[in-house]
Short mmCIF file of C-alpha atoms in Angstrom, two decimals:
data_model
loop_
_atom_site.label_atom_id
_atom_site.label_comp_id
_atom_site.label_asym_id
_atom_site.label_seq_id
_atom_site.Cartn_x
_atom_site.Cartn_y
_atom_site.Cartn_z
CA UNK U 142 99.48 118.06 99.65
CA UNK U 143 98.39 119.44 96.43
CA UNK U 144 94.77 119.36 95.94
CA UNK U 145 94.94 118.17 92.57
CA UNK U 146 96.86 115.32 93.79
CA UNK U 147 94.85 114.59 96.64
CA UNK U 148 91.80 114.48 94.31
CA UNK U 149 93.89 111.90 91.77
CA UNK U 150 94.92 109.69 94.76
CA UNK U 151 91.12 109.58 95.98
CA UNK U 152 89.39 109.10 92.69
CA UNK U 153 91.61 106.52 91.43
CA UNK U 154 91.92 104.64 94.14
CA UNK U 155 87.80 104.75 93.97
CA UNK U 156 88.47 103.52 90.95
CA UNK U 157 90.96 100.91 91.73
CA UNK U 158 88.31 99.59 94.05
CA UNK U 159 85.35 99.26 91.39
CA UNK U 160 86.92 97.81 88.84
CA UNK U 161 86.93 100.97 86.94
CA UNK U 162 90.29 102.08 86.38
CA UNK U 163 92.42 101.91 83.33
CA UNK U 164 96.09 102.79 82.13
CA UNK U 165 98.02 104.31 79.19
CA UNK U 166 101.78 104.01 79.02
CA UNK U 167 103.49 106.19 76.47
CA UNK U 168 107.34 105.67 75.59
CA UNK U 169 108.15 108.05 78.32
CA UNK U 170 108.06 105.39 80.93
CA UNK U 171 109.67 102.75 79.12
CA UNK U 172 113.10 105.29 79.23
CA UNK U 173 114.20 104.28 82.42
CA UNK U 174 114.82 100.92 80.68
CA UNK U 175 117.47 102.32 78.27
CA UNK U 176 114.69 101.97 75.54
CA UNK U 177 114.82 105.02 73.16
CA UNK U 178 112.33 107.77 72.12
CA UNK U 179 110.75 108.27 68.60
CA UNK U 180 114.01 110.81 67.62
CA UNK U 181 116.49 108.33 68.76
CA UNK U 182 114.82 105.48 67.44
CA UNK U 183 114.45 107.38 63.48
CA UNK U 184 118.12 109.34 63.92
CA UNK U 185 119.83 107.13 61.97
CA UNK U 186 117.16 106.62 59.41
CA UNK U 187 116.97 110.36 58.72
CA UNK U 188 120.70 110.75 58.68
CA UNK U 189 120.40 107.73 55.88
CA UNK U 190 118.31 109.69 53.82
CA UNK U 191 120.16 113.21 54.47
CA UNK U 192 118.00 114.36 56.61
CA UNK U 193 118.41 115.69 60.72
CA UNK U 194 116.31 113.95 62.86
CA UNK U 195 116.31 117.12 65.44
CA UNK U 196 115.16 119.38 62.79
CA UNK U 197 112.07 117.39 62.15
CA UNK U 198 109.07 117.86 64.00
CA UNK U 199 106.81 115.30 62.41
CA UNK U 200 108.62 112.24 62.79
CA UNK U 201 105.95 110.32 61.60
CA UNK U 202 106.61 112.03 57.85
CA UNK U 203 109.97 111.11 58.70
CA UNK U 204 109.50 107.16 58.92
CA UNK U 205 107.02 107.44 56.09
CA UNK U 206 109.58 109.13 53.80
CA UNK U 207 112.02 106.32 54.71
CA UNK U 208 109.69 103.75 53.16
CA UNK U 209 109.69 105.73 50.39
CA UNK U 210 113.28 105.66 49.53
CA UNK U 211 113.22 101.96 49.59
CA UNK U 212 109.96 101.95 47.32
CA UNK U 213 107.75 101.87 50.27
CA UNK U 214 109.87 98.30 51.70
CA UNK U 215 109.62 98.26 55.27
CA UNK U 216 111.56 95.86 55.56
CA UNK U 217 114.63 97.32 56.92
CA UNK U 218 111.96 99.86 59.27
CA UNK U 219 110.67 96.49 60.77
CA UNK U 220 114.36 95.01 61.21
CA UNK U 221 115.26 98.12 63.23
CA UNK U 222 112.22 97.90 65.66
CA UNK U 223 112.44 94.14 66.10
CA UNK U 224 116.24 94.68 67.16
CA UNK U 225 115.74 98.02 69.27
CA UNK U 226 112.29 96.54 71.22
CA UNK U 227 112.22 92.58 71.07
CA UNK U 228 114.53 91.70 73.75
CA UNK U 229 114.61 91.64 77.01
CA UNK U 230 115.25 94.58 79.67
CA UNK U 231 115.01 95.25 83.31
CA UNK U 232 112.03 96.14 84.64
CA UNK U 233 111.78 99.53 86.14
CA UNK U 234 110.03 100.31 89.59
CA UNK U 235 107.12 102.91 88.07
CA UNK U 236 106.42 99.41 85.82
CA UNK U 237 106.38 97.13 88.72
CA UNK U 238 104.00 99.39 90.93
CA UNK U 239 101.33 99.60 88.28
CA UNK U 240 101.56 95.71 87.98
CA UNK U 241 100.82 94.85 91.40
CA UNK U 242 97.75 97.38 91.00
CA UNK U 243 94.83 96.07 90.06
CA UNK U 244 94.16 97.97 86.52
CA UNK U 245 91.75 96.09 83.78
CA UNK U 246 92.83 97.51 81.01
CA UNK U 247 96.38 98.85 79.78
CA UNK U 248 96.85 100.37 76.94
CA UNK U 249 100.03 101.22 75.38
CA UNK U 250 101.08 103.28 72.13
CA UNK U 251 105.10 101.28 73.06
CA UNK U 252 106.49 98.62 70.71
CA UNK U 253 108.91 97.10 73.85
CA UNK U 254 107.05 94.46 76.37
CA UNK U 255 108.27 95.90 79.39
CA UNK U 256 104.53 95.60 80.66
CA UNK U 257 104.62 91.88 80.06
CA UNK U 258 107.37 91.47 81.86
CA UNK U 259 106.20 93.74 84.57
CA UNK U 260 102.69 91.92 84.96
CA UNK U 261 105.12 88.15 85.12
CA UNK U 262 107.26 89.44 87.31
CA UNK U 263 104.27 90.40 89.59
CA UNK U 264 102.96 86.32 89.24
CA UNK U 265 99.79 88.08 86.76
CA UNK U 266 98.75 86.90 83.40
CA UNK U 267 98.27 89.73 80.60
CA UNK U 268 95.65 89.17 77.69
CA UNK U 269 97.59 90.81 75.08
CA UNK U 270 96.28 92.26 72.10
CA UNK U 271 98.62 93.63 69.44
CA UNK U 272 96.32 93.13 66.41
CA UNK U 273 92.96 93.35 65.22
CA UNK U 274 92.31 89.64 65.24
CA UNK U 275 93.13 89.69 69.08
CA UNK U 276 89.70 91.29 70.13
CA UNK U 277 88.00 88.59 68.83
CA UNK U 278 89.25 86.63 71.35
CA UNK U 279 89.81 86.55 75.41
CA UNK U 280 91.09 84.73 77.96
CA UNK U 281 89.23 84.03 81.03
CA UNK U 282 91.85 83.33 83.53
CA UNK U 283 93.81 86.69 82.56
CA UNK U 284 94.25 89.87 85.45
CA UNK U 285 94.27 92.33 82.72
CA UNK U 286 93.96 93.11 79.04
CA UNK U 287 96.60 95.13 77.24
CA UNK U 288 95.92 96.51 74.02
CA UNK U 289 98.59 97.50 71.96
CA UNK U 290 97.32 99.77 69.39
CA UNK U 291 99.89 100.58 67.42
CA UNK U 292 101.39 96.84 67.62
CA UNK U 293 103.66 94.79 69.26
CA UNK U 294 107.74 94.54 68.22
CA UNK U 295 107.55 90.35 68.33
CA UNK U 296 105.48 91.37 65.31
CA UNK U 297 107.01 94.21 63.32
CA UNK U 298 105.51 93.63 60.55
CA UNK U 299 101.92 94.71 61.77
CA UNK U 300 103.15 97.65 63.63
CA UNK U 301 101.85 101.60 63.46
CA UNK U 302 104.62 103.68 62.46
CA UNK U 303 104.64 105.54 59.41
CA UNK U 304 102.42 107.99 58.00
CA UNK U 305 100.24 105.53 55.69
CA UNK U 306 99.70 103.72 59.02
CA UNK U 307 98.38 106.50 60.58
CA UNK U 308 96.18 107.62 57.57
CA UNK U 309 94.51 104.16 57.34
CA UNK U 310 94.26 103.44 61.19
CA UNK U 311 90.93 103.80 61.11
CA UNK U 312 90.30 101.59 58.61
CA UNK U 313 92.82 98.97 59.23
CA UNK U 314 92.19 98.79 63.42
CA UNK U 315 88.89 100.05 64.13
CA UNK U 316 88.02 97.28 66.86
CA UNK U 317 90.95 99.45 68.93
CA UNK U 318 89.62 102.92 68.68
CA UNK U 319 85.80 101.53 69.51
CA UNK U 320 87.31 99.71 72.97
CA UNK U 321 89.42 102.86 73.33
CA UNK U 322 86.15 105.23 73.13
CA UNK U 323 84.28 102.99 75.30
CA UNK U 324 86.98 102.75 77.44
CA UNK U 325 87.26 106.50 77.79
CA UNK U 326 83.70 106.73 79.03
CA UNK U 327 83.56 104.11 81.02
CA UNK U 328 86.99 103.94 83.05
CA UNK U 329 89.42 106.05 84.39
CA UNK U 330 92.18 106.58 82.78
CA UNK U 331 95.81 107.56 84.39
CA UNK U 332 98.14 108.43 81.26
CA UNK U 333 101.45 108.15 81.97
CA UNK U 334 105.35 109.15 79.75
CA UNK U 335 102.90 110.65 76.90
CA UNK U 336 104.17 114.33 76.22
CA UNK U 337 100.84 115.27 74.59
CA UNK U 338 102.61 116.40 71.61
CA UNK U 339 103.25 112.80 70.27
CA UNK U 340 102.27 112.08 66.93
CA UNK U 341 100.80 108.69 68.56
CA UNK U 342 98.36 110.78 70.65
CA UNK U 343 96.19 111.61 67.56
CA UNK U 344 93.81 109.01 67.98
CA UNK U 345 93.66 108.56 71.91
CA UNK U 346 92.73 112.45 71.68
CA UNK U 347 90.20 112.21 69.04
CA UNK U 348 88.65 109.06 71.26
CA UNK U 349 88.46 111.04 74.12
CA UNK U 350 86.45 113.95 72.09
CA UNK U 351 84.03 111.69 70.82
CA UNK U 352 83.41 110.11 74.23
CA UNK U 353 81.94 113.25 75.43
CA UNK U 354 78.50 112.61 74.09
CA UNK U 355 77.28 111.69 77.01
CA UNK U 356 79.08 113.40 79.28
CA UNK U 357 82.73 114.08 80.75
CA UNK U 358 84.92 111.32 82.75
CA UNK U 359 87.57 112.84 84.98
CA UNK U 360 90.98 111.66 83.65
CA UNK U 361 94.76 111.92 84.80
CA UNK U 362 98.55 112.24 83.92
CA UNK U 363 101.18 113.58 85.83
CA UNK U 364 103.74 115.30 83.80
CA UNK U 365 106.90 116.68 84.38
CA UNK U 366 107.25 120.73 84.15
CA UNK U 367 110.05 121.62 81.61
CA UNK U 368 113.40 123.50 82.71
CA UNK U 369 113.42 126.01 80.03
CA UNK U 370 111.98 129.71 80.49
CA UNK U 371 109.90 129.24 77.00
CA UNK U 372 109.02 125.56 77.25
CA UNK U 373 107.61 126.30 80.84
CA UNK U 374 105.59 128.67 79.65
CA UNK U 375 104.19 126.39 76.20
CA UNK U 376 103.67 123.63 79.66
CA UNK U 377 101.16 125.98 81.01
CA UNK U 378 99.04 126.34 78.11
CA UNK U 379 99.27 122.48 77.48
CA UNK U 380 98.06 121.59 80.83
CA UNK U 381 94.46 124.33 80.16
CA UNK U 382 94.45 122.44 77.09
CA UNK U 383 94.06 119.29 78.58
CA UNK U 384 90.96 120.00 80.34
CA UNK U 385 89.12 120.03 76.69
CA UNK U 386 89.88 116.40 76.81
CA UNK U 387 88.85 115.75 80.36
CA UNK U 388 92.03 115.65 81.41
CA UNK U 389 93.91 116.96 84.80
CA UNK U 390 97.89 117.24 84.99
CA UNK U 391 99.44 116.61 87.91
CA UNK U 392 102.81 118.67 87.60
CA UNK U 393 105.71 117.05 89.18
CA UNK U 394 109.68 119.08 89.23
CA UNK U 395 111.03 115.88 88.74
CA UNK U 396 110.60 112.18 87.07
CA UNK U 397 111.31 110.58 90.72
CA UNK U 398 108.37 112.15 92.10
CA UNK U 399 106.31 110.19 89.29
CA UNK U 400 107.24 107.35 91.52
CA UNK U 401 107.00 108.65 95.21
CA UNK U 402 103.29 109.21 93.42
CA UNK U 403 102.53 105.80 92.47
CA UNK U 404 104.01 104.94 95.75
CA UNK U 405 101.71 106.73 97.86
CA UNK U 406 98.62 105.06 95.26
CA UNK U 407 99.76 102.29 96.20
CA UNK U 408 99.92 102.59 99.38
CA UNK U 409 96.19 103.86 99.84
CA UNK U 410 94.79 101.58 97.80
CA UNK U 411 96.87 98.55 99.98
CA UNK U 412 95.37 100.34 102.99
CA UNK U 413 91.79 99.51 101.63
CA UNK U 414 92.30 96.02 102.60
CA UNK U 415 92.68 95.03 106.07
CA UNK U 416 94.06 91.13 107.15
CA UNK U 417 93.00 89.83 109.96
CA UNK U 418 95.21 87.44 111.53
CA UNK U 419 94.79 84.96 115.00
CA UNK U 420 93.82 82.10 116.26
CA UNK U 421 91.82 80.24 118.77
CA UNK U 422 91.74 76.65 119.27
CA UNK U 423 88.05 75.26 119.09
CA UNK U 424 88.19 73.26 122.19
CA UNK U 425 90.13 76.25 124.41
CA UNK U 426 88.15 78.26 127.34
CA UNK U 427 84.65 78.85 126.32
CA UNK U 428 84.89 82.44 127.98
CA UNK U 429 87.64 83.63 126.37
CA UNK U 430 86.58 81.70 123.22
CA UNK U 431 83.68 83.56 123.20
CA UNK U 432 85.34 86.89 123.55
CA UNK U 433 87.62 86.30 120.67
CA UNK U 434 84.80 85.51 118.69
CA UNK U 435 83.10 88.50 119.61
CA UNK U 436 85.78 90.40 118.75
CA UNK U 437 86.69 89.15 115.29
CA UNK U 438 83.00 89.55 114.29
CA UNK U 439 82.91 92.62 115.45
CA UNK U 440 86.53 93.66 113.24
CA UNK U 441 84.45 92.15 110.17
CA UNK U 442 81.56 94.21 111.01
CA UNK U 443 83.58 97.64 110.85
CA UNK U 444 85.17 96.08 107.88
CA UNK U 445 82.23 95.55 105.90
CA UNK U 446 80.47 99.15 107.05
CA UNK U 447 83.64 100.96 105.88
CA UNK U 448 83.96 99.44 102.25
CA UNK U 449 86.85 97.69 102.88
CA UNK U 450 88.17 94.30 101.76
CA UNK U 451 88.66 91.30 104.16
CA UNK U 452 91.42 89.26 103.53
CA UNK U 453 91.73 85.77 105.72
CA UNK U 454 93.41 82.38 105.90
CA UNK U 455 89.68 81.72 107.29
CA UNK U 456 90.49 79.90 110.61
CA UNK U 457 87.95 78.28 112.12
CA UNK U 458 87.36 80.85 114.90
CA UNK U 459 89.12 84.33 114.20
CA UNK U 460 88.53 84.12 110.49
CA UNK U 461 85.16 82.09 110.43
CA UNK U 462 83.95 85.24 112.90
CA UNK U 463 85.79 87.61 110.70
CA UNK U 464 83.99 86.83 107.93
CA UNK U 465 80.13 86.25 109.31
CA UNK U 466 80.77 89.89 110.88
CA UNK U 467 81.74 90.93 107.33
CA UNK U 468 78.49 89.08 105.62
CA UNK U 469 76.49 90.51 108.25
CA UNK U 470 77.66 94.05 107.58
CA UNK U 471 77.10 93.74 103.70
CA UNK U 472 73.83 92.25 104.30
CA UNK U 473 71.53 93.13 101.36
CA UNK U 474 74.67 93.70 98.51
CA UNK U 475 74.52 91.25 95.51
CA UNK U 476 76.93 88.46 95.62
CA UNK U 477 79.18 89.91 93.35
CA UNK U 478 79.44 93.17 95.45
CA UNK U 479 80.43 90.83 98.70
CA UNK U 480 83.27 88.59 96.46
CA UNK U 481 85.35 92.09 95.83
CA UNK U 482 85.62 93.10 99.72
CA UNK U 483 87.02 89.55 100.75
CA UNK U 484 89.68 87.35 99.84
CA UNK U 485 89.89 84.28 101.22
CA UNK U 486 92.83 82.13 101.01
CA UNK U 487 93.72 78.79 103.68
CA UNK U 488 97.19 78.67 104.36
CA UNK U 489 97.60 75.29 102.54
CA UNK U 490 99.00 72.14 104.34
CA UNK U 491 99.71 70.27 100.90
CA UNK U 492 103.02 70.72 99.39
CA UNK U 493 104.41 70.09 95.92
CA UNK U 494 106.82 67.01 96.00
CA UNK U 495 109.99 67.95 97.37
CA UNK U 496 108.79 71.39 98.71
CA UNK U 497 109.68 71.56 102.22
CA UNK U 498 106.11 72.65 105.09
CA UNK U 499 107.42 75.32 106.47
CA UNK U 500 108.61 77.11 103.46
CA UNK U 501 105.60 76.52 101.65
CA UNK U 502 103.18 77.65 104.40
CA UNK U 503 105.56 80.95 104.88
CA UNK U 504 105.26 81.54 100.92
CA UNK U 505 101.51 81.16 101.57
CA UNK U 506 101.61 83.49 104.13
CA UNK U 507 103.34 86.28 102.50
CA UNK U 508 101.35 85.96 99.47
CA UNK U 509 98.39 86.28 101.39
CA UNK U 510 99.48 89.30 103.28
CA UNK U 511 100.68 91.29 100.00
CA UNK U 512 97.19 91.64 99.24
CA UNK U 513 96.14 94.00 102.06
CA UNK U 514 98.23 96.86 104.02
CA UNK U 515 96.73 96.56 107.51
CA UNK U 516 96.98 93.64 109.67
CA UNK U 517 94.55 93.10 112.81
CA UNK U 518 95.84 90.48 114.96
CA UNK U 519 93.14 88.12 117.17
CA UNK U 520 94.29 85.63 119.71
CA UNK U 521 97.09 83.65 118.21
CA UNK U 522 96.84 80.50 120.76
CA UNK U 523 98.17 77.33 119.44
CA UNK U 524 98.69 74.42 122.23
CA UNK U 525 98.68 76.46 125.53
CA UNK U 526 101.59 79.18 123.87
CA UNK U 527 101.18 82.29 121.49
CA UNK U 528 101.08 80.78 117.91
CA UNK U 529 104.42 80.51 115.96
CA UNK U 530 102.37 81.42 112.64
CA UNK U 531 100.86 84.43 113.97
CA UNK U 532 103.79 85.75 114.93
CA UNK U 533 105.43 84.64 111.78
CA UNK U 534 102.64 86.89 109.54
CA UNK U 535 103.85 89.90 111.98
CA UNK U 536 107.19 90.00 110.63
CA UNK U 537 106.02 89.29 107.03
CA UNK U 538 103.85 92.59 107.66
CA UNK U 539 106.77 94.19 108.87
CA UNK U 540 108.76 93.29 105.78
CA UNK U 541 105.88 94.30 103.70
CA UNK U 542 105.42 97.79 105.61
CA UNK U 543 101.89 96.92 106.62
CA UNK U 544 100.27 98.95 109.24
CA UNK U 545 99.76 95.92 112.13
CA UNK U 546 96.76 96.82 115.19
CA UNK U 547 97.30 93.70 117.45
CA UNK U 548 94.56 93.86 119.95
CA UNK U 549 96.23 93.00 123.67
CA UNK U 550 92.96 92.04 125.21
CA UNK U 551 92.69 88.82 123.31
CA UNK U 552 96.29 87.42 124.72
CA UNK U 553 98.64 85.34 123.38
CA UNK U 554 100.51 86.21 120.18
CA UNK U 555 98.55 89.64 119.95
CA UNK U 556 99.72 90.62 123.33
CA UNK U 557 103.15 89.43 122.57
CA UNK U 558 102.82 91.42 119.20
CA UNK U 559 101.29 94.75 121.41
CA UNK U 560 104.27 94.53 123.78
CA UNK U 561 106.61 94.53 121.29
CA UNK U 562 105.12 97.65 119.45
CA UNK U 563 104.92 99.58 122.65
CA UNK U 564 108.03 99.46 122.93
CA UNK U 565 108.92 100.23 119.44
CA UNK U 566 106.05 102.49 118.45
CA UNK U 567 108.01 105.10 117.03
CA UNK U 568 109.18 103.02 113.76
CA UNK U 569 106.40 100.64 114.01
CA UNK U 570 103.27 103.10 113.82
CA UNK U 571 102.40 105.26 111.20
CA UNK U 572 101.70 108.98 111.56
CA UNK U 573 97.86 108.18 111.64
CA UNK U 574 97.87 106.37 114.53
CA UNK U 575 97.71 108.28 117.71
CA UNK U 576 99.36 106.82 120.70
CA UNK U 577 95.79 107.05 122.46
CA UNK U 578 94.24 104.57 119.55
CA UNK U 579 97.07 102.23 120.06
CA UNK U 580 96.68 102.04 123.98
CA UNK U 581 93.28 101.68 123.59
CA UNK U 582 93.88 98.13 121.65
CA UNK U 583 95.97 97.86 124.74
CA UNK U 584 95.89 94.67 127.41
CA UNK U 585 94.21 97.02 130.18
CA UNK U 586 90.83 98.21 127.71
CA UNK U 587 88.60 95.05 128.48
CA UNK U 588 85.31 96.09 126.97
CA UNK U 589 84.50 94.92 123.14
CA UNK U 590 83.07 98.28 122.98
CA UNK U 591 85.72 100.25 123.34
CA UNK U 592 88.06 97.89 121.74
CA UNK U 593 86.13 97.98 118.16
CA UNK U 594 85.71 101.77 118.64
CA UNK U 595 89.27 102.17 118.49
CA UNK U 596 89.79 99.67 115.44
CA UNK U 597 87.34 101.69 113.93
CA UNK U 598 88.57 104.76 114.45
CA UNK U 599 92.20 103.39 113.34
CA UNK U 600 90.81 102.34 109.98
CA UNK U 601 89.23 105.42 109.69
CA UNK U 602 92.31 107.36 109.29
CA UNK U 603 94.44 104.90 107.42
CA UNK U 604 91.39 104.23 104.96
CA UNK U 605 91.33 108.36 103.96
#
């Protein structure tokens, strides 16, 4: 793997993990939706006012001298945007990754709401903020704040688009460029379908200068490398460029591999986050009770030491364990530091009216497990046979592609689970997992010793 990607992949996934990171979408991504660029968006404007769209290389003159004509009316300008941008358009996958991420702020130069959509379809609440009188405000139950700097399409009549708008930015939307700036210092920023030689990019570049006071933040973008002999070469110089702004291309041949990218993020940051799953009924075998308990405490231990999040259904024995091992491990971190590395959600035994149990409790489940991408399973005993809902979360991590550790020497549903992976290991075990780390989690490896050392070396490679 390319080193520059390797560093993007750990340092924004750091970032992911802190809090820290941020996003800018440029029109590029919003393409795959059908949406159209800048040129196609102004050709028939210029061709209205005799003018060739692909002979024009400031197409923000362009818009501007379209106002003109109509003795500066934007009327018809807004009309177009409203019609080309306010409507509704399927969501494409780069969009749907970097909703289920979670990113604080957004920030987009785009008219279109693909991003709302994105962020609704993912069951997450945007704070949008399309004009100046939106800072003022916030709401607390929100995942994420968008800022739309150069406005919204549901309201074309405050948008950024000609050259007046640019000229009096400043003036007109500071509040933006101050969060932006701060922003730029603070976070870590992954710009995405900007070209770098957008007319929109004047002020995000001019924010990024003056953040340097204090120092430089390590930025991204991955950008496609042009076809053409000339173009290729122009590429090269705008990628040095970039590092004046604190900013490192990743060069890609091809727009898919923008997604197998994201992918891969996503996958590495879901990897962070280990479920534990199991049961053990509170009145079973003492010895073996004890053993269990032992062993989930020991999982949260290993959890805690390694900076990972804990996600649970919090049973009373695996999870409660789980958990303590988990407190015990972050002994000495501020409360706030221990509520980001654990999640913890009961599989709820209340339904809506109408809702069938079983349904419910599955959608629970799922839910639950989307949140991490490793499952440890504990136990799993529920009236003398392996648990039906432990068994049920195995397939949902299946489904999900989560990487699942049962460990064999606790019985029931994680043996069941162990068996069935031994036999299967080849599509069931990632490339990380030696076959000697698996056995070891095996029925035959009694001692708790050896059974955490070989969860812990199992998170250890999945966690890289």
């Amino acid at each position: 793997m390319d080193q520059g990607l390797t560093d993007f992949l750990r340092d924004y996934v750091d970032a992911l993990e802190r809090g820290s990171a941020a996003l800018f979408v440029g029109a590029g991504l919003s393409m795959a939706a059908d949406l159209p660029g800048w040129g196609k968006l102004l050709e028939g404007m210029a061709r209205e006012i005799g003018l060739d769209v692909d002979e024009e290389h400031d197409l923000v003159s362009l818009a501007q001298f379209y106002v003109n004509r109509y003795a500066g009316s934007r009327t018809r300008l807004e009309s177009l945007v409203r019609r080309t941008f306010d409507r509704e358009v399927s969501i494409p996958d780069n969009h749907r990754i970097l909703a289920r991420l979670p990113i604080g702020h957004v920030w987009t130069t785009n008219y279109d709401e693909i991003l709302e959509g994105a962020w609704r379809q993912a069951g997450k609440v945007l704070d949008v903020k399309s004009r100046s009188r939106d800072l003022t405000t916030s709401d607390p139950e929100a995942d994420a704040a968008l800022f739309k700097m150069h406005g919204t399409a549901s309201h074309p009549d405050e948008i950024v688009l000609t050259k007046d708008d640019y000229e009096l930015y400043a003036r007109s939307r500071p509040g933006f460029l101050q969060i932006l700036g701060s922003d730029l210092t603070t976070r870590t920023f992954l710009f995405l379908g900007l070209s770098f030689t957008d007319p929109n990019l004047g002020h995000v570049l001019s924010a990024l200068r003056r953040s340097f006071d204090d120092g430089q933040r390590q930025h991204y973008t991955i950008l496609k490398r042009p076809s053409d002999p000339y173009a290729a070469r122009r590429f090269e110089h705008l990628v040095t460029d970039l590092h004046r702004y604190g900013i490192r291309a990743i060069v890609v041949k091809d727009y898919a591999e923008i997604t197998d990218i994201l992918r891969e993020l996503e996958r590495r940051r879901a990897r962070r986050s280990v479920f534990v799953s199991g049961s053990f009924p509170e009145d079973g075998d003492e010895k073996e009770r004890a053993f269990v308990t032992t062993i989930a405490r020991g999982v949260g231990r290993i959890v805690g030491s390694k900076n990972l999040r804990l996600v649970t259904g919090l049973g009373r024995v695996v999870g409660s364990a789980a958990v303590t091992g988990l407190v015990e491990a972050l002994d000495g971190r501020t409360a706030a530091a221990i509520s980001r590395r654990l999640v913890v959600r009961p599989v709820r035994e209340v339904v809506p009216p109408g809702a069938s149990l079983e349904a419910w409790k599955r959608k629970s489940r799922e839910n639950l497990i989307a949140q991490a991408g490793v499952m440890i399973v504990i136990g799993g005993l529920r009236r003398g046979a392996p648990a039906p809902g432990v068994l049920e979360e195995f397939e949902i991590a299946k489904t999900q592609g989560l990487v699942v550790l049962p460990i064999a020497a606790t019985g029931h549903a994680a043996r069941v689970i162990h068996e069935s992976m031994r036999a299967n290991a080849i599509a069931l075990l990632p490339a990380e997992i030696d076959a000697a780390s698996f056995d070891a989690l095996g029925p035959e490896t009694k001692d708790e010793g050896a059974i955490l050392a070989a969860i812990e070396r199992c998170l250890g490679k999945l966690a890289t």
